[in-house]
Amino acid sequence: MTVLSSGIGPDNIDIVMNELDAVVNIDFQTRTVLPKLKSLNIIRLGTSGSLQDDIPVDSLVASAYGIGLDNVLHYYSLQNSTQEQDMLAAFIKHSGLTHSAIKPYIAQGSEKLLSYFQKGYHPGVTVTCPGFYAPQGRVVRASLQFPELVNTLGNFHFENHRITNFEMETSAIFGLGKIFGHQCLAINTIVANRIHKTFSKDGKKSVENMIQKSLEIIEKIGANDDSVL
């Protein structure tokens, strides 16, 4: 098992995912792709803000899909399933971004990995933002282009899916993982609930709880799967 810090944002994820893939699938002596490709299990453990009334601080979210408001995946050829296409179309219509400069994309996470994270985890759709302040509806001095962003995201539903949280990495991990053929999942501990405007009283403890609980599950995955974690 390898543990690394990715840094913040989809731009850093672009570097991490490409270089993780290169480590296992590129011959660095010949600079060629190896004849037999290896699929990694890649699990993000991070912090996030809840967009739902019933997902309080210090709870855990396991992402089924990632919707990106950044532009990293627009530089890659990402093939979406019909389900992904339909969900993305519904999201764009709901969010009012049809004629804006923001062009959302979508990618599904690993159903296999998600199946391990059931009890004690809220499943849902995670929105990935390209920044911390205005992209997540925060105001310091600058005015917002999309002042209703938080409410709009939290009100989105598609079939049995809803947007549970937002952060700055998941959609890029899922999208690049899909392109490279890796199994990817994102687990987030909720350190703020944007609906109630509440915050974790002990963020460090919340993160440690997520790590401990998730590592117990990851250990079981490793026992049942010979892929590199």
Coordinates of C-alpha atoms in Angstrom, one line a residue:
M1 CA 0.0 0.0 0.0
T2 CA 1.2 3.5 -0.9
V3 CA 0.1 6.6 0.9
L4 CA 0.7 10.1 -0.6
S5 CA -0.4 13.6 -0.2
S6 CA -1.8 14.9 -3.5
G7 CA -1.9 18.6 -2.7
I8 CA -5.1 20.7 -3.2
G9 CA -7.0 20.9 -6.4
P10 CA -7.6 19.1 -9.7
D11 CA -4.4 20.5 -11.2
N12 CA -2.4 18.6 -8.6
I13 CA -4.5 15.5 -9.2
D14 CA -3.6 15.7 -12.9
I15 CA 0.1 15.3 -11.9
V16 CA -0.5 12.6 -9.3
M17 CA -2.7 10.4 -11.5
N18 CA -0.4 10.6 -14.5
E19 CA 2.7 9.8 -12.4
L20 CA 1.0 7.0 -10.4
D21 CA 0.0 5.4 -13.7
A22 CA 3.5 5.9 -15.2
V23 CA 5.1 4.1 -12.2
V24 CA 3.2 0.9 -12.8
N25 CA 2.6 1.0 -16.6
I26 CA 5.7 2.7 -18.2
D27 CA 9.1 1.1 -18.8
F28 CA 11.4 4.0 -17.8
Q29 CA 14.4 2.5 -19.5
T30 CA 12.8 2.3 -23.0
R31 CA 10.1 5.0 -22.3
T32 CA 7.4 2.8 -23.7
V33 CA 4.1 1.4 -22.4
L34 CA 4.5 -2.0 -20.7
P35 CA 2.8 -4.9 -22.6
K36 CA 0.7 -5.8 -19.6
L37 CA -1.1 -2.9 -17.9
K38 CA -1.7 -2.8 -14.2
S39 CA -4.9 -1.4 -12.7
L40 CA -4.6 0.3 -9.3
N41 CA -7.1 0.8 -6.5
I42 CA -6.9 4.5 -5.8
I43 CA -8.8 5.8 -2.7
R44 CA -8.9 9.4 -1.8
L45 CA -9.3 10.2 1.9
G46 CA -10.1 13.9 2.4
T47 CA -12.2 16.6 3.9
S48 CA -15.3 18.1 2.4
G49 CA -18.4 20.3 2.9
S50 CA -21.8 18.8 3.2
L51 CA -24.6 20.2 1.0
Q52 CA -27.4 18.2 2.6
D53 CA -29.5 18.8 5.7
D54 CA -29.2 15.2 6.8
I55 CA -25.4 14.8 6.5
P56 CA -24.0 16.5 9.6
V57 CA -20.4 17.4 10.4
D58 CA -18.0 14.5 11.3
S59 CA -20.0 12.1 9.1
L60 CA -18.5 10.2 6.2
V61 CA -19.4 10.3 2.5
A62 CA -18.4 7.7 -0.2
S63 CA -18.7 9.2 -3.7
A64 CA -20.4 7.2 -6.4
Y65 CA -19.9 10.0 -9.0
G66 CA -17.8 13.1 -9.4
I67 CA -19.0 16.2 -11.3
G68 CA -16.2 18.6 -12.2
L69 CA -16.6 22.3 -12.4
D70 CA -12.9 22.6 -13.3
N71 CA -11.4 22.2 -16.8
V72 CA -8.7 19.5 -16.4
L73 CA -10.7 16.7 -18.0
H74 CA -11.5 18.8 -21.0
Y75 CA -7.9 18.3 -22.2
Y76 CA -8.4 14.5 -22.2
S77 CA -10.6 12.2 -24.3
L78 CA -13.1 10.9 -21.6
Q79 CA -15.8 8.6 -22.8
N80 CA -19.0 8.7 -20.8
S81 CA -21.6 6.0 -20.4
T82 CA -25.3 6.8 -21.2
Q83 CA -26.0 7.0 -17.5
E84 CA -23.2 9.6 -17.0
Q85 CA -24.4 11.6 -20.1
D86 CA -28.0 11.7 -18.8
M87 CA -27.0 12.7 -15.3
L88 CA -24.6 15.4 -16.6
A89 CA -27.3 16.8 -19.0
A90 CA -29.8 17.0 -16.0
F91 CA -27.1 18.7 -13.8
I92 CA -26.3 21.3 -16.4
K93 CA -30.0 22.1 -16.9
H94 CA -30.6 22.2 -13.2
S95 CA -27.6 24.4 -12.4
G96 CA -28.3 27.0 -15.0
L97 CA -24.8 26.6 -16.5
T98 CA -25.9 25.9 -20.0
H99 CA -24.7 29.2 -21.4
S100 CA -22.0 30.0 -18.9
A101 CA -18.2 29.7 -19.3
I102 CA -18.3 26.7 -16.9
K103 CA -18.5 23.3 -18.8
P104 CA -19.1 20.6 -16.2
Y105 CA -18.0 17.0 -16.8
I106 CA -18.8 13.8 -15.0
A107 CA -17.2 10.5 -14.1
Q108 CA -18.3 7.5 -12.1
G109 CA -16.2 6.0 -9.4
S110 CA -15.5 2.4 -8.9
E111 CA -18.7 0.4 -8.1
K112 CA -16.4 -2.4 -6.8
L113 CA -14.7 -0.3 -4.2
L114 CA -17.9 1.6 -3.3
S115 CA -19.5 -1.8 -2.4
Y116 CA -17.1 -2.1 0.5
F117 CA -18.0 1.3 2.0
Q118 CA -21.6 0.9 2.9
K119 CA -22.3 0.9 6.7
G120 CA -21.6 4.3 8.2
Y121 CA -21.0 6.0 4.9
H122 CA -23.4 8.3 3.0
P123 CA -23.3 7.5 -0.8
G124 CA -23.7 10.3 -3.2
V125 CA -22.5 12.6 -6.0
T126 CA -19.5 14.8 -5.2
V127 CA -19.0 18.1 -7.0
T128 CA -15.4 19.2 -7.5
C129 CA -14.7 22.9 -7.6
P130 CA -11.5 24.5 -9.1
G131 CA -11.0 26.9 -6.1
F132 CA -11.8 27.5 -2.4
Y133 CA -13.5 30.9 -2.3
A134 CA -15.9 32.0 -5.1
P135 CA -16.0 28.5 -6.7
Q136 CA -17.5 27.3 -3.4
G137 CA -19.7 30.3 -2.8
R138 CA -17.5 32.0 -0.2
V139 CA -17.3 35.8 -0.1
V140 CA -14.4 37.9 1.3
R141 CA -14.5 41.1 -0.7
A142 CA -15.2 40.0 -4.3
S143 CA -18.7 39.6 -5.5
L144 CA -20.0 36.2 -6.7
Q145 CA -20.9 35.3 -10.3
F146 CA -23.0 32.4 -9.0
P147 CA -24.4 33.5 -5.6
E148 CA -26.9 30.6 -5.5
L149 CA -24.3 27.9 -6.2
V150 CA -24.6 26.1 -2.8
N151 CA -28.4 25.9 -2.8
T152 CA -28.5 24.9 -6.5
L153 CA -26.0 22.0 -6.0
G154 CA -27.8 20.8 -2.9
N155 CA -31.2 20.7 -4.6
F156 CA -30.0 18.5 -7.5
H157 CA -31.5 15.0 -7.8
F158 CA -31.2 12.4 -10.6
E159 CA -33.0 9.1 -10.2
N160 CA -31.8 7.9 -6.8
H161 CA -28.7 10.1 -6.8
R162 CA -28.2 13.5 -5.1
I163 CA -25.2 15.8 -4.6
T164 CA -24.0 15.2 -1.1
N165 CA -20.8 17.3 -0.8
F166 CA -18.3 19.4 -2.6
E167 CA -14.5 19.7 -2.5
M168 CA -11.6 20.0 -5.0
E169 CA -10.3 16.6 -6.1
T170 CA -12.8 13.8 -6.7
S171 CA -14.0 14.3 -10.3
A172 CA -10.4 14.6 -11.6
I173 CA -9.5 11.4 -9.8
F174 CA -12.5 9.6 -11.2
G175 CA -12.1 10.9 -14.7
L176 CA -8.4 10.2 -15.0
G177 CA -8.9 6.8 -13.3
K178 CA -11.4 5.9 -15.9
I179 CA -9.1 6.9 -18.7
F180 CA -6.2 4.9 -17.3
G181 CA -8.3 1.9 -16.3
H182 CA -7.8 2.3 -12.5
Q183 CA -10.4 1.7 -9.8
C184 CA -11.0 4.9 -7.9
L185 CA -13.1 6.0 -4.9
A186 CA -13.3 9.1 -2.8
I187 CA -14.0 9.0 1.0
N188 CA -14.6 12.4 2.7
T189 CA -15.2 13.4 6.3
I190 CA -17.5 16.3 6.6
V191 CA -15.9 19.2 8.4
A192 CA -18.6 21.8 7.5
N193 CA -22.3 21.7 6.8
R194 CA -23.0 24.5 4.4
I195 CA -26.8 24.2 4.9
H196 CA -26.7 24.6 8.7
K197 CA -23.5 26.7 8.7
T198 CA -22.0 24.4 11.3
F199 CA -18.4 23.2 11.6
S200 CA -16.6 20.3 13.1
K201 CA -15.4 21.1 16.6
D202 CA -12.4 18.9 16.2
G203 CA -11.4 18.6 12.6
K204 CA -8.3 16.6 13.4
K205 CA -10.3 14.0 15.3
S206 CA -12.8 13.8 12.5
V207 CA -10.0 13.1 10.0
E208 CA -8.4 10.5 12.2
N209 CA -11.7 8.7 12.6
M210 CA -12.1 8.6 8.8
I211 CA -8.6 7.3 8.3
Q212 CA -9.0 4.6 11.0
K213 CA -12.4 3.4 9.8
S214 CA -11.4 3.4 6.2
L215 CA -8.1 1.7 6.7
E216 CA -9.9 -1.2 8.3
I217 CA -12.0 -1.6 5.1
I218 CA -9.0 -1.1 2.8
E219 CA -7.2 -3.9 4.6
K220 CA -10.1 -6.2 3.7
I221 CA -10.0 -5.0 0.1
G222 CA -6.3 -5.8 0.0
A223 CA -7.0 -9.3 1.2
N224 CA -9.5 -9.9 -1.5
D225 CA -7.7 -8.1 -4.4
D226 CA -4.2 -8.5 -5.8
S227 CA -4.2 -5.0 -7.3
V228 CA -1.9 -2.5 -5.9
L229 CA -3.5 -0.1 -3.3

